[in-house]
Coordinates of C-alpha atoms and ligand atoms in Angstrom, one line a residue:
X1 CA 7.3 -2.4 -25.2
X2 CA 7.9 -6.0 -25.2
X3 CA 6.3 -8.2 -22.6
X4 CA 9.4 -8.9 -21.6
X5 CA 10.2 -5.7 -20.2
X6 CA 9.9 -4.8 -16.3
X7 CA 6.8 -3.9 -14.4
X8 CA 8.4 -0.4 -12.2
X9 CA 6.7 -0.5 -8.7
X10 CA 7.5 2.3 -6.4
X11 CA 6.6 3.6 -2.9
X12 CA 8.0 6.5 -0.4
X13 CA 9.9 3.9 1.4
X14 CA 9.9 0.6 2.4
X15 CA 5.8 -0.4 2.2
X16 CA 5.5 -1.5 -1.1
X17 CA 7.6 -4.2 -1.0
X18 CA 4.6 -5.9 0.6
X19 CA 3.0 -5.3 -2.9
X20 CA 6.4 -6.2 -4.6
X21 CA 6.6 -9.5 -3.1
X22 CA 2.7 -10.4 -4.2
X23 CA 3.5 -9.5 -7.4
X24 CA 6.9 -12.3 -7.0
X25 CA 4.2 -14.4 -5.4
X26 CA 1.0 -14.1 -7.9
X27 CA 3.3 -13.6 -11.4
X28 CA 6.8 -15.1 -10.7
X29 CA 7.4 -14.7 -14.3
X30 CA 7.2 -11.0 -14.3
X31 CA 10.9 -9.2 -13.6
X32 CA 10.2 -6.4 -10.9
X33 CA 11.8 -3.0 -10.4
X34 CA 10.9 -1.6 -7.3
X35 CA 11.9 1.9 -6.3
X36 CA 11.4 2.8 -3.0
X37 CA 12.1 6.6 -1.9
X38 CA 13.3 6.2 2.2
X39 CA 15.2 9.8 1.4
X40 CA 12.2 11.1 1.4
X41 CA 9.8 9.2 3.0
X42 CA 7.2 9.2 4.8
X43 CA 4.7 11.0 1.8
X44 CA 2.0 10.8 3.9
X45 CA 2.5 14.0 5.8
X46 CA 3.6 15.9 3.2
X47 CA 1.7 18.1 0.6
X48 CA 0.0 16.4 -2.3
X49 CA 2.7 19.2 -4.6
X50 CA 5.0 17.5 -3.0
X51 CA 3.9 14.3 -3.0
X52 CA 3.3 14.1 -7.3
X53 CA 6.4 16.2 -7.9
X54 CA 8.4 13.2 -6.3
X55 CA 6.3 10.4 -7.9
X56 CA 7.0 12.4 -11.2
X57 CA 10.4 12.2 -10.9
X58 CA 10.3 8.0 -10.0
X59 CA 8.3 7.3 -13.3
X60 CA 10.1 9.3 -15.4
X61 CA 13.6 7.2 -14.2
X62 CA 11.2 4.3 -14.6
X63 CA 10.1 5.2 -18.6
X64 CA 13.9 5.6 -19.0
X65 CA 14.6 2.0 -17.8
X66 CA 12.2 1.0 -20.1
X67 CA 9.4 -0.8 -17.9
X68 CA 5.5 -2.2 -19.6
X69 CA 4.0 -0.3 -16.7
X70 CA 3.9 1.0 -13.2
X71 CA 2.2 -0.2 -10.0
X72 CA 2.0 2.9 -7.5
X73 CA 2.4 0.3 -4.5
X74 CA 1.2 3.9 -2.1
X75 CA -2.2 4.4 -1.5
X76 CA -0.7 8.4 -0.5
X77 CA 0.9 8.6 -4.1
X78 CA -2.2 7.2 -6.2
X79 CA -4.3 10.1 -4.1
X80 CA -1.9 12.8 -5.3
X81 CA -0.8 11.6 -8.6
X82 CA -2.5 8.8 -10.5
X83 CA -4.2 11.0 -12.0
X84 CA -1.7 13.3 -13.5
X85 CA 0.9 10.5 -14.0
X86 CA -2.1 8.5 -16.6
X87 CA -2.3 11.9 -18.7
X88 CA 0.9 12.0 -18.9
X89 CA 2.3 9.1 -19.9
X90 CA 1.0 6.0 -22.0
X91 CA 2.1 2.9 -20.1
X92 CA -0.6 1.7 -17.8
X93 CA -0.2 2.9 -14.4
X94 CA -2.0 1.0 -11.8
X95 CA -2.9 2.8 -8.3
X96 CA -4.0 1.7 -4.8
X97 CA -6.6 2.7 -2.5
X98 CA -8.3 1.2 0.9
X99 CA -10.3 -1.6 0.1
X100 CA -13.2 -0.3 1.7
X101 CA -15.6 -2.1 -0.6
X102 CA -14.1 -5.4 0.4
X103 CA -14.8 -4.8 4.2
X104 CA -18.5 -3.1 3.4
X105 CA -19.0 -6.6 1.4
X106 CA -18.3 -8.8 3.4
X107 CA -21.7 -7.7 5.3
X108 CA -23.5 -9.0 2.6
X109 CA -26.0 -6.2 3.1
X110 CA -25.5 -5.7 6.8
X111 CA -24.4 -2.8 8.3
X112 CA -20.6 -3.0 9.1
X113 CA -18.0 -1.4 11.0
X114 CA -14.8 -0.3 9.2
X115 CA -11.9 0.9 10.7
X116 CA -9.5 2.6 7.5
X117 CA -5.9 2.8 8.9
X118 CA -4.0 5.3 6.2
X119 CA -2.2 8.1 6.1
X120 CA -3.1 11.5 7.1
X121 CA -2.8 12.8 3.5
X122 CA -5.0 9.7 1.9
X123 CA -7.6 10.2 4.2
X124 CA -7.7 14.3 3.3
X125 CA -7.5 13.4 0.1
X126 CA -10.5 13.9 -2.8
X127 CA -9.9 10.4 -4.1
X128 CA -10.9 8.7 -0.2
X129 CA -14.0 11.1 -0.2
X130 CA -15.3 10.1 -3.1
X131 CA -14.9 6.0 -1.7
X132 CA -16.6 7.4 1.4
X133 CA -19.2 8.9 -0.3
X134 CA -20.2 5.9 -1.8
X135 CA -20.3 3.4 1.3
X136 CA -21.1 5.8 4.2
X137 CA -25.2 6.0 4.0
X138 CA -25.1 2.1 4.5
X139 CA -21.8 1.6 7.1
X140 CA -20.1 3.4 9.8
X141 CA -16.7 3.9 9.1
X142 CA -13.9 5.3 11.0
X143 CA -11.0 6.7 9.3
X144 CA -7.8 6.8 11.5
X145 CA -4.6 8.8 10.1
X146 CA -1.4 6.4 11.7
X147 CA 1.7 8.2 10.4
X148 CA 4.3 6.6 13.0
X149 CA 3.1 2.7 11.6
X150 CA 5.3 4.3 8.4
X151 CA 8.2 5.6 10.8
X152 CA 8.2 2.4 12.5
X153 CA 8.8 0.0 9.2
X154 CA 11.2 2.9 8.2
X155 CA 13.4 2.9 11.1
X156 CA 14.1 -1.2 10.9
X157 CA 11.8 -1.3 14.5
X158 CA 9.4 -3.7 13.1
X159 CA 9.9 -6.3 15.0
X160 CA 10.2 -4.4 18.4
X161 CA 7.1 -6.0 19.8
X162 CA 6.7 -3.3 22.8
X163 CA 7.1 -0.4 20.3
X164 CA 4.8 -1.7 17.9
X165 CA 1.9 -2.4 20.2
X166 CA 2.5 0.6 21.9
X167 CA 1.9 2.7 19.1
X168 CA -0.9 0.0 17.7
X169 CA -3.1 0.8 21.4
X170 CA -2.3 5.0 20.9
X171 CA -4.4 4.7 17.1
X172 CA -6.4 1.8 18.1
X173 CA -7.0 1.8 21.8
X174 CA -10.1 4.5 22.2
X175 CA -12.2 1.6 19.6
X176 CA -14.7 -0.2 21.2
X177 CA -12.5 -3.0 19.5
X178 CA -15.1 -6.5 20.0
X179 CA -18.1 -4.4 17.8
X180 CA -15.7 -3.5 14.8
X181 CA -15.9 -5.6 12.1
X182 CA -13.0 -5.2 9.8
X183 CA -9.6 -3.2 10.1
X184 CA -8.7 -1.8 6.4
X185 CA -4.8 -1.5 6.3
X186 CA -5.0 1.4 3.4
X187 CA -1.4 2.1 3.4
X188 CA 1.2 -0.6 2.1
X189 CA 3.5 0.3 4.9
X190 CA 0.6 -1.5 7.3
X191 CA 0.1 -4.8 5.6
X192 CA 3.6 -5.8 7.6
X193 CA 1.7 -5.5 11.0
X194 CA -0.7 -8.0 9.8
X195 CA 0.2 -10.3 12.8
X196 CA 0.2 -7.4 15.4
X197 CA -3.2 -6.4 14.4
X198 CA -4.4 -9.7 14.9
X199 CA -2.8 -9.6 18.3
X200 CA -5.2 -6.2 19.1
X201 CA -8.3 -7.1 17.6
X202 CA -10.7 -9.7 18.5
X203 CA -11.0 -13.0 16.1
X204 CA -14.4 -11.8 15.2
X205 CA -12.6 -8.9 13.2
X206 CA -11.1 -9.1 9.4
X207 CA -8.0 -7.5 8.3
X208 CA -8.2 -6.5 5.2
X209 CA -5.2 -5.2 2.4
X210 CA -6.1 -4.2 -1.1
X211 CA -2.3 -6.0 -2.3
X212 CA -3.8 -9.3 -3.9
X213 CA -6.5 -7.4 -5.8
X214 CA -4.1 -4.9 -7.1
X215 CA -1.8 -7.5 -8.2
X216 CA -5.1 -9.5 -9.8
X217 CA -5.7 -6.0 -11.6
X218 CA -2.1 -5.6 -12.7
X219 CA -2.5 -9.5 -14.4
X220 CA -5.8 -8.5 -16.1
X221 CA -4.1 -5.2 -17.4
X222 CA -1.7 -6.6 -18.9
X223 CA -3.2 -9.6 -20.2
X224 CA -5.7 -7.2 -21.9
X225 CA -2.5 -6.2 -24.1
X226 CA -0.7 -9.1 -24.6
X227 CA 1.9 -8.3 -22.2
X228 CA 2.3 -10.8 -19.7
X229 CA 5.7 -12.0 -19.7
X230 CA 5.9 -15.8 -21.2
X231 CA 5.6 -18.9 -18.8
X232 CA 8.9 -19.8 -17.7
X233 CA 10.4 -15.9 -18.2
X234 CA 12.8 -15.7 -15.7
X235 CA 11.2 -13.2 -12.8
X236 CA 12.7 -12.2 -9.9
X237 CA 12.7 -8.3 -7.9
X238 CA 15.5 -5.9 -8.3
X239 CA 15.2 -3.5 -5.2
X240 CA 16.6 0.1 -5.8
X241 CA 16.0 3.3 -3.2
X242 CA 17.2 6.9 -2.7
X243 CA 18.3 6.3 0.1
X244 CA 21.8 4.4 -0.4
X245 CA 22.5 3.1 2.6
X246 CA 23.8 -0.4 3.5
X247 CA 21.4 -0.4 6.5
X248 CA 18.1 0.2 4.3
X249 CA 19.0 -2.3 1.2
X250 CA 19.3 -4.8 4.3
X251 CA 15.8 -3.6 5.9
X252 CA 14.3 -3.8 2.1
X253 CA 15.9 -7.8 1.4
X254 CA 14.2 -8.6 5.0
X255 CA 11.3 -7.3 4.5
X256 CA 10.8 -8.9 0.4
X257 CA 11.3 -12.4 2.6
X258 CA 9.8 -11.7 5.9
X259 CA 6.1 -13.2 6.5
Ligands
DGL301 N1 3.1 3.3 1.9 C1 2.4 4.5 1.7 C2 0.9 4.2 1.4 O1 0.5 3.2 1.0 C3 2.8 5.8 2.2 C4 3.5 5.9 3.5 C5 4.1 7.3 3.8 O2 5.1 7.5 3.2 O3 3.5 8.1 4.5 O4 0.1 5.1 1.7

């Protein structure tokens, strides 16, 4: 595979275009394909069968089209399928999860408190227990599934302020909000309400997404095999999704621009 070649990124839907446009952001010499399955979107509500049978089916399209390697921009898919997808194929595959350790760090040996906003099937998932397991004796972290901040982005309501902040106060609005520490957006869909959270939470409080040290992973990846495309390549993301609608290729360009 030459170093030329595209990087695929996919998601259920419309989220990982946050991770799409770091990626144009971070390594604007890399070409982009991102694939992003609306049809069948949201992922995180469905079963983790389900969930790998569909990521399956995006990376194989993906190997077809010829790309250096994959960035699961889902923190739902890389629960249910990372896994299989590296034993199965040979290009690196690079996977998300909450960026729990950043928030836990940023104590600097102080007990913090973590809210982790994700789906409901991250959260179940094996691969969030084991991240748990290795921050809970020291932190107190709250796990909160928020499957309609995926509808939301979905359905083009993002910028319905009323909606959004509605549905921010229905997950968030039981928190004692001024003694939590840090707000972990574990699901790509969420790093577009960065400016709403801030809105909810106090100033003392971080927001935290796990998209710049994915894409800083993705660089050293592919550094480590000499396949970073050359200075000056010409870059750029080509947006592709099952769902062929006018309406959602709009949504997708506004969101690869929006702040
Ligand atoms: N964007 C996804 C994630 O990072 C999944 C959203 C969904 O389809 O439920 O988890």
């Amino acid at each position: 595979m030459s170093s030329t070649a595209p990087i695929g990124v996919f998601d259920s839907g419309l989220g990982g275009i946050s991770v799409a446009r770091q990626i144009a952001h971070d390594m604007p010499d890399e070409k982009v394909l991102y694939f992003g399955d609306s049809a069948n979107a949201p992922y995180g509500t469905k079963t983790p069968q389900q969930v790998r049978d569909l990521s399956f089916a995006i990376v194989e399209q993906f190997v077809k089209q010829g790309v250096k390697a994959v960035v699961i921009a889902c923190n739902t898919a890389t629960s249910a399928a990372a896994d299989a997808l590296r034993d199965t194929y040979d290009i690196p595959i690079i996977g998300m999860e909450p960026a729990l350790k950043v928030a836990c760090d940023r104590g600097h040996g102080h007990r913090q408190r973590v809210i982790v906003a994700a789906t409901p099937l991250t959260l179940r998932e094996r691969k969030f227990a084991k991240l748990m397991d290795r921050f809970k004796a020291d932190h107190t972290i709250f796990p909160e599934p928020c499957p309609g901040l995926v509808n939301i982005v979905e359905h083009g309501q993002l910028d319905d302020h009323d909606t959004v902040m509605r549905t921010l106060h229905h997950y968030f609005g039981n928190y004692d909000l001024p003694t939590i520490d840090s707000v972990v957006l574990g699901c790509t869909h969420f790093v577009f309400y960065r400016d709403y959270f801030r809105e909810l939470l106090p100033d003392t409080a971080a927001i935290i997404d796990g998209n710049e040290g994915t894409v800083r992973h993705l660089h050293v990846v592919l550094e480590s095999l000499g396949k970073l495309a050359p200075e000056g390549a010409e870059g750029g993301v080509t947006i592709a999704n099952s769902d062929t609608s006018p309406r959602t290729a709009e949504l997708a360009s506004y969101l690869l621009h929006r702040n």
